[in-house]
mmCIF file of C-alpha atoms in Angstrom:
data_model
loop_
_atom_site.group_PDB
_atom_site.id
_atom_site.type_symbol
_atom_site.label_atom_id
_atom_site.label_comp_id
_atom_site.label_asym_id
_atom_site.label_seq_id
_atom_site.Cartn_x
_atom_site.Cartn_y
_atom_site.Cartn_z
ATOM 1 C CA UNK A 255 -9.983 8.383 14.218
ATOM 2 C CA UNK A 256 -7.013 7.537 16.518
ATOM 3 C CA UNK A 257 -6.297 4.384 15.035
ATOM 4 C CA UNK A 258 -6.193 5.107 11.155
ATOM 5 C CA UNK A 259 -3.830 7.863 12.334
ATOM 6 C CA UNK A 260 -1.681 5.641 14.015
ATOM 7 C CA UNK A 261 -1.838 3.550 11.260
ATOM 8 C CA UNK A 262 -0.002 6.627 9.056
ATOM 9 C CA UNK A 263 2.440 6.839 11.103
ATOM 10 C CA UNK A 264 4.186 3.216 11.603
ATOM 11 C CA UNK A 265 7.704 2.822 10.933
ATOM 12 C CA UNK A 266 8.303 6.992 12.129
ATOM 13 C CA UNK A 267 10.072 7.861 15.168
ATOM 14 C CA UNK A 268 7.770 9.251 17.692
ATOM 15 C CA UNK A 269 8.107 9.889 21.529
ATOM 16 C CA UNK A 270 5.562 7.905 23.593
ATOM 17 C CA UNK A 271 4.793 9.358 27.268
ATOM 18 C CA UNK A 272 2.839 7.434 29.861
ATOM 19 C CA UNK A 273 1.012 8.620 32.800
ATOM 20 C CA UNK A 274 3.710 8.154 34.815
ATOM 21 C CA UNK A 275 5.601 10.760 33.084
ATOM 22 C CA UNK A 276 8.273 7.927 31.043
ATOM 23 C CA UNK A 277 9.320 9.368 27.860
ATOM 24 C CA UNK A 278 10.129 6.427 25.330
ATOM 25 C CA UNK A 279 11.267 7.250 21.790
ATOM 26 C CA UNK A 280 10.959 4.650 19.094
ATOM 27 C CA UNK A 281 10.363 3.865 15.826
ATOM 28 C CA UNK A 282 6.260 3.189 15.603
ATOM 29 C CA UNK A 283 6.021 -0.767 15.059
ATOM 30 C CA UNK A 284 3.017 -1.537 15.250
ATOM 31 C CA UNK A 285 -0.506 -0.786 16.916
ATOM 32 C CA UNK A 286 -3.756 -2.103 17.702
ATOM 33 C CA UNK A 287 -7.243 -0.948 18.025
ATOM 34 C CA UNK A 288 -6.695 -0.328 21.752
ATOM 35 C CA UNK A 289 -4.093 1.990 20.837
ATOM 36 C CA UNK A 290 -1.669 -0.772 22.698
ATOM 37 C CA UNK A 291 2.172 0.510 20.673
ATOM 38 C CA UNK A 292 5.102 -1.670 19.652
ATOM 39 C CA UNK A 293 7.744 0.298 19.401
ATOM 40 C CA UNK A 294 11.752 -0.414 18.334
ATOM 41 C CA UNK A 295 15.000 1.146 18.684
ATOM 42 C CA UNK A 296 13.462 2.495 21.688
ATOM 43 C CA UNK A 297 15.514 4.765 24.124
ATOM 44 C CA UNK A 298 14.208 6.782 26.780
ATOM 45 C CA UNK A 299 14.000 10.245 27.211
ATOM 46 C CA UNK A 300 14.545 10.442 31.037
ATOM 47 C CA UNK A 301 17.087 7.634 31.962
ATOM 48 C CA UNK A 302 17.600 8.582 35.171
ATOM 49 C CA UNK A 303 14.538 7.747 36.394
ATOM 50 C CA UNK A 304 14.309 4.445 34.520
ATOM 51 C CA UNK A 305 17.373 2.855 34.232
ATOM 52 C CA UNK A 306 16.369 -0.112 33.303
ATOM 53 C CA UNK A 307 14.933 0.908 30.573
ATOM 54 C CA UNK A 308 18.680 1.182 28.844
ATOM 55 C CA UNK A 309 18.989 -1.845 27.870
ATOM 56 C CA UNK A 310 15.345 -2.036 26.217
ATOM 57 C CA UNK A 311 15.675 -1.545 22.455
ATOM 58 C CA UNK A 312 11.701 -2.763 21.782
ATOM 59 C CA UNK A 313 8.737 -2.626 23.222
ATOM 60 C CA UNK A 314 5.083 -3.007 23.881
ATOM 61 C CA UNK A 315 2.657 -0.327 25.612
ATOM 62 C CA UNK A 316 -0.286 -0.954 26.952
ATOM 63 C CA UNK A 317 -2.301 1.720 25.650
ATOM 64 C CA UNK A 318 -4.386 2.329 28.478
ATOM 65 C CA UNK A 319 -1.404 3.917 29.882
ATOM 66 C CA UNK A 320 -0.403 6.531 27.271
ATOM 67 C CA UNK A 321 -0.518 9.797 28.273
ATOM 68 C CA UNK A 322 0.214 11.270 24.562
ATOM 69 C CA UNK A 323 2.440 10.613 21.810
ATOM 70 C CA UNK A 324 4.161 13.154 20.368
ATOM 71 C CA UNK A 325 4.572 13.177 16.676
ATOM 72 C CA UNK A 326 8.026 14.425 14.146
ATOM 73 C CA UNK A 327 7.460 17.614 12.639
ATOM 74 C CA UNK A 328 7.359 17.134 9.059
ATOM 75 C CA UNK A 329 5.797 13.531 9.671
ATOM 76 C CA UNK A 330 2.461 14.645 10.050
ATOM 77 C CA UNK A 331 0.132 15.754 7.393
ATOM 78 C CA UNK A 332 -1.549 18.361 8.908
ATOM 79 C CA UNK A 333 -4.247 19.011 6.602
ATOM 80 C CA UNK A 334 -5.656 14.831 6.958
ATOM 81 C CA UNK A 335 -5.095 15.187 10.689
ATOM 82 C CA UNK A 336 -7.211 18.453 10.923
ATOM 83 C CA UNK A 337 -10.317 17.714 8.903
ATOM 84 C CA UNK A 338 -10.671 14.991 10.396
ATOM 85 C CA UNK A 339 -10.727 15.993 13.906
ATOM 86 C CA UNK A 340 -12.863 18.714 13.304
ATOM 87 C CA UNK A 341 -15.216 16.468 11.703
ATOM 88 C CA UNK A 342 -14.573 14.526 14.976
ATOM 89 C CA UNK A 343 -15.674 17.377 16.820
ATOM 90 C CA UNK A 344 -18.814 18.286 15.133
ATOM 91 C CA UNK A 345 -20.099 14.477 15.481
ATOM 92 C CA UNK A 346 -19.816 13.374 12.620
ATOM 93 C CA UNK B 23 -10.303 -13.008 44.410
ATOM 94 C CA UNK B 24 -8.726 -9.512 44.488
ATOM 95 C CA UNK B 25 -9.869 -7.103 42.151
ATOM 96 C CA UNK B 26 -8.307 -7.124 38.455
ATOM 97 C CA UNK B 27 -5.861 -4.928 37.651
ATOM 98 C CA UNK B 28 -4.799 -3.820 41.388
ATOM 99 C CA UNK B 29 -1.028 -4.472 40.465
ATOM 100 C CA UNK B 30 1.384 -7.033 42.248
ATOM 101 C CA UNK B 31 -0.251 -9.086 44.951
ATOM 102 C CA UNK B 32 0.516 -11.919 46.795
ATOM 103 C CA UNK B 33 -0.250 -15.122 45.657
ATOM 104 C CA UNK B 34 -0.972 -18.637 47.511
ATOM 105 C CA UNK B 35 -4.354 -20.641 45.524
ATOM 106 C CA UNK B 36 -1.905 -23.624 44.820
ATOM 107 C CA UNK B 37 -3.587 -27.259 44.034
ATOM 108 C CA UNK B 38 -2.091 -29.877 44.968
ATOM 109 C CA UNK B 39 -0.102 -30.652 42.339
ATOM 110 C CA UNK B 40 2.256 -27.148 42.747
ATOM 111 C CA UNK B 41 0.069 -25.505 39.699
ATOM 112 C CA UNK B 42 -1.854 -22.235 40.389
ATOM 113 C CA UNK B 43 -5.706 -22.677 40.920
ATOM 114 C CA UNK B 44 -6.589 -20.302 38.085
ATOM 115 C CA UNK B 45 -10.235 -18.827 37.323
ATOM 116 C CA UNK B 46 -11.692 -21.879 34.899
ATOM 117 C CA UNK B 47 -15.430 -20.292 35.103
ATOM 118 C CA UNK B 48 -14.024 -17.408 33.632
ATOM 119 C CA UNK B 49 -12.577 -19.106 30.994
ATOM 120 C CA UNK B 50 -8.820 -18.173 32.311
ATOM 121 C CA UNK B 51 -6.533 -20.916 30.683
ATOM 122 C CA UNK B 52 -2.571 -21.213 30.866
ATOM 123 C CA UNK B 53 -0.833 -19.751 28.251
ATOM 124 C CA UNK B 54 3.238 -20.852 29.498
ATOM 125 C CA UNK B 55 5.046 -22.342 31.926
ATOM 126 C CA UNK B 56 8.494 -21.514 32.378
ATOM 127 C CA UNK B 57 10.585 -23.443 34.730
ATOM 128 C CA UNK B 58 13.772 -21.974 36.667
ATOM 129 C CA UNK B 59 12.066 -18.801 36.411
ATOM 130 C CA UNK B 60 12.521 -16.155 38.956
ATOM 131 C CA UNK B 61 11.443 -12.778 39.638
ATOM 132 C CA UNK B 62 13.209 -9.398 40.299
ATOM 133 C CA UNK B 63 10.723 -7.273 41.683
ATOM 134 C CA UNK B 64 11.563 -3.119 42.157
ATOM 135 C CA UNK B 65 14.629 -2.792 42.245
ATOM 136 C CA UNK B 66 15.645 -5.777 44.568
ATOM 137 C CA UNK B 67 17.650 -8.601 43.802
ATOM 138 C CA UNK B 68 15.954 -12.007 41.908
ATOM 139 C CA UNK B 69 14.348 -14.652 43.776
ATOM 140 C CA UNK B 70 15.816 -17.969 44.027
ATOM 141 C CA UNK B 71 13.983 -19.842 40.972
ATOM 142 C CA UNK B 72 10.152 -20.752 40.914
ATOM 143 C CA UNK B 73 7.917 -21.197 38.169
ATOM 144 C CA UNK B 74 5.988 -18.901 35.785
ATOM 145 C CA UNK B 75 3.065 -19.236 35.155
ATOM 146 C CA UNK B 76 1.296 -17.262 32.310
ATOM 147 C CA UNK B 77 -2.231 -17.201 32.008
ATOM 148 C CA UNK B 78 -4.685 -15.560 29.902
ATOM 149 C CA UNK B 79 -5.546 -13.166 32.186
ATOM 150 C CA UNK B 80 -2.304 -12.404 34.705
ATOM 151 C CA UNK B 81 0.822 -13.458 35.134
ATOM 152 C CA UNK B 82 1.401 -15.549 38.314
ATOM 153 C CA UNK B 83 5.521 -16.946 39.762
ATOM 154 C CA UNK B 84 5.767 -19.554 42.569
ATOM 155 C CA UNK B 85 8.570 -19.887 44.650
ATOM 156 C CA UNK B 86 10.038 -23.151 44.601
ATOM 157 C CA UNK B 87 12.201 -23.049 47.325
ATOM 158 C CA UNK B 88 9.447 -21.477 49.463
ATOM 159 C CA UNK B 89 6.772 -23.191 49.242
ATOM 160 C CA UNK B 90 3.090 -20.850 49.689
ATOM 161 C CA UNK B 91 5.373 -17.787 48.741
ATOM 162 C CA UNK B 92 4.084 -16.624 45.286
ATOM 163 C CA UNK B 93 2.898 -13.147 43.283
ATOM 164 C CA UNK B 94 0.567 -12.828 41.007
ATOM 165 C CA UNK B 95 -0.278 -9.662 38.366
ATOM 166 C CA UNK B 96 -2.925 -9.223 36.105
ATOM 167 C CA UNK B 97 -2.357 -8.167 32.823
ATOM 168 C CA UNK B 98 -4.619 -4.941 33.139
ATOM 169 C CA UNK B 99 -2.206 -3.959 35.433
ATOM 170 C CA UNK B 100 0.887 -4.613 32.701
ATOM 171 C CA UNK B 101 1.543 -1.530 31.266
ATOM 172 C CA UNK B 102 4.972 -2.312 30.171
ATOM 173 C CA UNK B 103 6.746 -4.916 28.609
ATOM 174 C CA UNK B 104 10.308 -5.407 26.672
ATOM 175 C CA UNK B 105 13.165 -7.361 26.508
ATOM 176 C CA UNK B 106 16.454 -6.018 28.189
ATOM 177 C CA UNK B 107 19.537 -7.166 27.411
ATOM 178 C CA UNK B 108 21.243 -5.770 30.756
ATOM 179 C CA UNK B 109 23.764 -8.889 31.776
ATOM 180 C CA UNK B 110 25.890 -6.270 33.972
ATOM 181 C CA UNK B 111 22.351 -6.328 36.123
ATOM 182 C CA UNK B 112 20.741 -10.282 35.322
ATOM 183 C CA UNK B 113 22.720 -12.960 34.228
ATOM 184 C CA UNK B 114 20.755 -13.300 30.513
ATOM 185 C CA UNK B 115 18.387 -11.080 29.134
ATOM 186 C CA UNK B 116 15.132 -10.750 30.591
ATOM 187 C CA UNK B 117 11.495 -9.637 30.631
ATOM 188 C CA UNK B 118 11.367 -5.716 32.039
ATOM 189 C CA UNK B 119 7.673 -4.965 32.914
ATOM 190 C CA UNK B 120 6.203 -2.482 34.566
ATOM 191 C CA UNK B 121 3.340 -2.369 36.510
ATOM 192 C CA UNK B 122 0.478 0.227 37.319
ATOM 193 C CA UNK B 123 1.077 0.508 41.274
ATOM 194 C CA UNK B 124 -0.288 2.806 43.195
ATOM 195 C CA UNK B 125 0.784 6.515 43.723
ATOM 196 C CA UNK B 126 4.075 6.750 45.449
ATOM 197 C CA UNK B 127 7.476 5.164 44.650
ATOM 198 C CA UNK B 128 9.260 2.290 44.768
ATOM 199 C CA UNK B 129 11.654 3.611 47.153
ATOM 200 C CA UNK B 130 8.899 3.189 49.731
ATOM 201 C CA UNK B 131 9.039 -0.094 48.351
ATOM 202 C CA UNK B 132 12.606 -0.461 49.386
ATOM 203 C CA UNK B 133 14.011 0.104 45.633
ATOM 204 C CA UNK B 134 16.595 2.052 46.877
ATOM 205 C CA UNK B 135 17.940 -0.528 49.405
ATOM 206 C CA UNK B 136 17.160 -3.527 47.434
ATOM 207 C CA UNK B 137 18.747 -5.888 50.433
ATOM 208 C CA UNK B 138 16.801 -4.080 53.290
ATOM 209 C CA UNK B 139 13.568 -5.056 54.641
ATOM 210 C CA UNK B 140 11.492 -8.368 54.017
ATOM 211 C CA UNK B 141 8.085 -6.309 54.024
ATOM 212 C CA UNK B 142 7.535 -5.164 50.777
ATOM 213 C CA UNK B 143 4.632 -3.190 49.680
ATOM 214 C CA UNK B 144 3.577 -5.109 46.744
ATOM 215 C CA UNK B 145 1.048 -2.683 45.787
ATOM 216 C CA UNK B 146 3.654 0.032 45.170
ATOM 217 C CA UNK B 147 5.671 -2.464 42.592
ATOM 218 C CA UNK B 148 6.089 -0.719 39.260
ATOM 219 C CA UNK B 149 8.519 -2.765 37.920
ATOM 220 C CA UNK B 150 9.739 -6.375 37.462
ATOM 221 C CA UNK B 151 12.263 -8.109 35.953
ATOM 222 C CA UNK B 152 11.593 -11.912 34.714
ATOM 223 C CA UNK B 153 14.550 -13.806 34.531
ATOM 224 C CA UNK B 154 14.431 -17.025 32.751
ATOM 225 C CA UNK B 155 16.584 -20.298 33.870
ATOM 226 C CA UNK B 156 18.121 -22.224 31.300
ATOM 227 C CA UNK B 157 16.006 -26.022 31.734
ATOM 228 C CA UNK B 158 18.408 -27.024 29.613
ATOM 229 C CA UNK B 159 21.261 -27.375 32.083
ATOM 230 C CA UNK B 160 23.378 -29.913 29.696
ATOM 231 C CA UNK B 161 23.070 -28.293 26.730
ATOM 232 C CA UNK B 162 24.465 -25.235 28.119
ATOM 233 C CA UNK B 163 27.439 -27.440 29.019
ATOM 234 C CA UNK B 164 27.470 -29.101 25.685
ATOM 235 C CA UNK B 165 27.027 -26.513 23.158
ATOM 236 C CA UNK B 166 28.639 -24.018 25.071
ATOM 237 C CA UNK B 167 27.740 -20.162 26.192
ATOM 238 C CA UNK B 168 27.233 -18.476 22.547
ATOM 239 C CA UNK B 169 24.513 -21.352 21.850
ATOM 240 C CA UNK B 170 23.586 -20.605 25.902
ATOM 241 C CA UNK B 171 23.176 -16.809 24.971
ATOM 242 C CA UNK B 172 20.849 -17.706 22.023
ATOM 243 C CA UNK B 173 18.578 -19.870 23.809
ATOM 244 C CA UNK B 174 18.451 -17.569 26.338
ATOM 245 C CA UNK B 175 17.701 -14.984 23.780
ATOM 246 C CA UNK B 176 14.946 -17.175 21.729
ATOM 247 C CA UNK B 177 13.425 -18.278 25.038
ATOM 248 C CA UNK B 178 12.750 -14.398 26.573
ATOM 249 C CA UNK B 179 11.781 -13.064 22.780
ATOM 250 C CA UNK B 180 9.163 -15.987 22.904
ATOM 251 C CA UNK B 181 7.984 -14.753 26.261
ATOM 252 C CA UNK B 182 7.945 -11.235 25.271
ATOM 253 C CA UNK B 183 5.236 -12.710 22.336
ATOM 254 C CA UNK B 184 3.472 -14.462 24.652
ATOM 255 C CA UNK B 185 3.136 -11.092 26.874
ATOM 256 C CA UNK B 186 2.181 -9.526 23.864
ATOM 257 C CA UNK B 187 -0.900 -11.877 23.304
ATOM 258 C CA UNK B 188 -1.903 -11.682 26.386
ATOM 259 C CA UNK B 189 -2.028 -7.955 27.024
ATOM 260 C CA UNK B 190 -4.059 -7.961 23.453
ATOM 261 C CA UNK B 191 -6.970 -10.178 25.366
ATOM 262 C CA UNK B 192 -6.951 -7.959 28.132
ATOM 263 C CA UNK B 193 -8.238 -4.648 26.929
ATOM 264 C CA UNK B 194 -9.613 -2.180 29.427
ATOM 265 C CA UNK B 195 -13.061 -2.978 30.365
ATOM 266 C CA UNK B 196 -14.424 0.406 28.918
ATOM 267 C CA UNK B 197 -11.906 0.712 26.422
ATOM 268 C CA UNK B 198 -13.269 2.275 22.946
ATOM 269 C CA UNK B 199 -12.631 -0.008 20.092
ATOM 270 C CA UNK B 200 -11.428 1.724 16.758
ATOM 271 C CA UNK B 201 -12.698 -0.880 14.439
ATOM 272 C CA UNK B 202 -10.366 -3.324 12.687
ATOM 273 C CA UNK B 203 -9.460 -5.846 14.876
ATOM 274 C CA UNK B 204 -5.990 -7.167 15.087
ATOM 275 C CA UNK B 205 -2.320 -4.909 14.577
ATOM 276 C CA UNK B 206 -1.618 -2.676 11.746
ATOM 277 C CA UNK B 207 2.141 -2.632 10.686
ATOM 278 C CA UNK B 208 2.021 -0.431 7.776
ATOM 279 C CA UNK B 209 2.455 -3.150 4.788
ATOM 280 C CA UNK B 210 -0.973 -3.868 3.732
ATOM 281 C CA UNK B 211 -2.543 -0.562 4.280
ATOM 282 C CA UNK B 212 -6.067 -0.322 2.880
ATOM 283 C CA UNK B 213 -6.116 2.982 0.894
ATOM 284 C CA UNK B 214 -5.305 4.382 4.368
ATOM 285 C CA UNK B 215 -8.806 5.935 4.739
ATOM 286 C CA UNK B 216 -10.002 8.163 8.076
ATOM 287 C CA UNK B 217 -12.387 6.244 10.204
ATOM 288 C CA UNK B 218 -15.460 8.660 9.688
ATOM 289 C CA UNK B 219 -16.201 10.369 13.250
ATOM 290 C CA UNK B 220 -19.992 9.348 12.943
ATOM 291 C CA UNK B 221 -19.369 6.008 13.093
ATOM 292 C CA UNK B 222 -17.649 5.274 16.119
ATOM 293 C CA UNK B 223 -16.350 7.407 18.401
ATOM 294 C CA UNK B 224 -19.068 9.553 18.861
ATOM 295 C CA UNK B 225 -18.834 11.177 22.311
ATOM 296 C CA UNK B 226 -23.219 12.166 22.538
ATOM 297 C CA UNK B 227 -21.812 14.263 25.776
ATOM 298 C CA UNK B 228 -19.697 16.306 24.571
ATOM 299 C CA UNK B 229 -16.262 17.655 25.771
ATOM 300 C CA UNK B 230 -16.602 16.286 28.932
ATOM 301 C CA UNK B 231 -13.003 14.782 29.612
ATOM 302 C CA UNK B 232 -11.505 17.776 30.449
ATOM 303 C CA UNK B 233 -11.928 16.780 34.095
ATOM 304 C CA UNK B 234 -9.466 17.271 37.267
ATOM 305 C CA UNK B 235 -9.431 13.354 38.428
ATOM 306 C CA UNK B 236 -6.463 12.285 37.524
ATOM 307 C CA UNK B 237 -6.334 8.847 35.582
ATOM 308 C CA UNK B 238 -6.404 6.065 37.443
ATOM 309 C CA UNK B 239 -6.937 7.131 41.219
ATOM 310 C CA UNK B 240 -10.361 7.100 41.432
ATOM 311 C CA UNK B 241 -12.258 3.664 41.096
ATOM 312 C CA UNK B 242 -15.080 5.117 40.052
ATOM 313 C CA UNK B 243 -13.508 7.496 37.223
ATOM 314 C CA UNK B 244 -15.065 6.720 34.206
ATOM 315 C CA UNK B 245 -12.323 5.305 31.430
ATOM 316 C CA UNK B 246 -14.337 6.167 28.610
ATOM 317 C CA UNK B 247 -13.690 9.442 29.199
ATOM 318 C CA UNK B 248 -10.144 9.502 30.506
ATOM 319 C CA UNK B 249 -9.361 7.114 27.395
ATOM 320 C CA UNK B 250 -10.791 10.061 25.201
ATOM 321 C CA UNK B 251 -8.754 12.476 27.210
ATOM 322 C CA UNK B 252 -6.097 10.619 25.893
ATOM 323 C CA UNK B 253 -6.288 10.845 22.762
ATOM 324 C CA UNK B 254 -7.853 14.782 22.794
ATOM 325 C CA UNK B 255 -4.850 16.036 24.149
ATOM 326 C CA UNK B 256 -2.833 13.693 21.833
ATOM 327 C CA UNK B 257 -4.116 16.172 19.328
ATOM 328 C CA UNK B 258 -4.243 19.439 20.519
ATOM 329 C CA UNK B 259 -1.425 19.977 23.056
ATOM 330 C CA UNK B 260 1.478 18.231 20.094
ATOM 331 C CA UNK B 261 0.269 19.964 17.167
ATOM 332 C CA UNK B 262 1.701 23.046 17.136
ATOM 333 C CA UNK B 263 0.484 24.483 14.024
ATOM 334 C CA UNK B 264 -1.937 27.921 14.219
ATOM 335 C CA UNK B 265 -4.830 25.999 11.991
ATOM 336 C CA UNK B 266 -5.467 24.133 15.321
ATOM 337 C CA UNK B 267 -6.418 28.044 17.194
ATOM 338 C CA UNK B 268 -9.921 26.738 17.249
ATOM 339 C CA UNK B 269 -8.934 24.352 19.820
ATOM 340 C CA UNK B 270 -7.453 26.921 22.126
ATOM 341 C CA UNK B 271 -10.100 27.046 24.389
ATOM 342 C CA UNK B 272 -10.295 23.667 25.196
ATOM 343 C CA UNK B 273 -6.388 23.482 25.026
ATOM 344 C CA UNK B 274 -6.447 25.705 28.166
ATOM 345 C CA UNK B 275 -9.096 24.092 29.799
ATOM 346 C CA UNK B 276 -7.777 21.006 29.521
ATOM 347 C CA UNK B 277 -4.077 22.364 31.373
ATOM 348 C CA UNK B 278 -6.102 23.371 33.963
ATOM 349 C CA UNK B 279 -6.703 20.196 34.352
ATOM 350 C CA UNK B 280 -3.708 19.022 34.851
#
């Protein structure tokens, strides 16, 4: 499911967070079936904790370490994303 | 050999020839060797220039000027990499990685006095900076620094590939696979069609990743699950929309956890 999402939603801006609470914002590059992101024009959302992440404009996630990704507004089609979790959740 | 994907770690299985002794029954192979290559590692200064070494399954530096002194990370343990083009900090733009260390900071590591203590506590590295040399000495001299700057450049954007590659052969062991293999960048979509949820993806247990353990500590925590913990909450704690209210009750479940 993830993946074909994912696949909508290359070359939007989203906000990637990892488990260790970094906030990176990008453009969606790129991503694989591990969910591993490229993202560019990245800056981060917390640069005091990171600060050498400044200087990083692209970038590649491992996606083992993604906490969540949060998505723009009115760049999600709601309606594709719902049906098809729910038929997610029923199995199938 | 020290378990995969334990983070920075000391490294010393040189052969005699000054090359790493890498894991050839496990089909590890080397990938690149970069010369006049050091290592910045927390937030201390860089190493005098070793080699790096990449392989297909970590990344490993010797020292050159101390000999036996050497680190080695696996790529499971990579959960970060990018170019950064910070020459106030490194003089020409490096690799910025982080790495999945164990809970508690890098200023136990001594990140916030970078020139203090020789003892560092490798396995609470969670970043590193790879600074290339320039093997080219006389060209630099020759064609001057703008040429300098763009081999510099060319050189780290070619590593950053390489670290790309290599991250892409080392999935998580129990990582879920969504189908199509290789990296979708949004040219040649395919009709854009949903994965159906019956064919992959099918959790037979249930909900059951709403659990307490957070991700990562415990050995024995089952990434299936925390991988589909993931990627539940990616879905119902960022949608805000009030078609999702069916998902409340796992929504608050799943804060609890947290």
């Amino acid at each position: 499911l993830f993946f074909s999402y994912f696949k909508e939603l290359v070359g939007k801006e989203v906000t990637v967070e990892l488990k260790n609470d970094l906030a990176i914002r990008g453009t969606l590059h790129s991503v694989d079936q591990y969910l591993n992101i490229k993202l560019e024009n990245t800056r981060v959302v917390d640069q005091d904790k990171y600060p050498h992440m400044l200087s990083v404009r692209n970038c590649f996630i491992r996606g083992s370490v993604v906490r969540y990704v949060l998505l723009p507004q009115d760049g999600v089609d709601i309606d594709i994303l719902h049906d098809a979790t729910r038929r997610e959740a029923r199995g199938g | 050999m020290a378990a995969p994907g334990s983070g920075l770690q000391r490294f010393a299985d040189v052969a005699g020839d000054g090359a790493p002794r890498l894991d050839a029954a496990a089909g590890e192979e080397l990938v690149r060797v970069d010369r006049a290559a050091s290592v910045a590692l927390g937030g201390r200064s860089p190493e005098p220039p070793g080699t790096l070494f990449v392989t297909t399954r970590r990344v490993i530096w010797l020292s050159e000027a101390e000999k036996g002194k050497g680190y080695a990370v696996d790529f499971l343990a990579i959960t970060l990499h990018a170019v950064s083009r910070d020459l106030e900090a490194y003089p020409s733009p490096c690799l910025y990685t982080q790495i999945e260390a164990e809970i508690g900071t890098d200023d136990e590591a001594g990140e916030s006095n970078p020139e203090a203590n020789d003892e560092l506590e490798l396995s609470k590295v969670s970043e590193m900076h790879i600074i290339l040399g320039d093997p080219g000495q006389f060209l630099e001299i020759v064609l001057g620094i703008a040429n300098t700057c763009i081999l510099d450049r060319a050189s780290v954007d070619a590593l950053f590939d390489v670290f790309c590659h290599c991250a892409e052969l080392n999935p998580d062991p129990n990582a879920e696979r969504n189908g199509e293999n290789g990296w979708f960048h949004g040219e040649d979509r395919t009709g854009g069609g949903w994965v159906h949820g019956d064919e992959d993806m099918v959790d037979e247990n249930g909900p059951q990743f709403f659990n307490a353990n957070p991700i990562g500590q415990n050995g024995e925590y089952d990434l299936s699950h925390s991988v589909f913990e993931v990627r539940k909450e990616f879905v119902y704690l960022q949608i805000n929309d009030q078609r999702f209210e069916d998902a409340e009750e796992e929504q608050e479940s799943h804060e609890n956890g947290h």
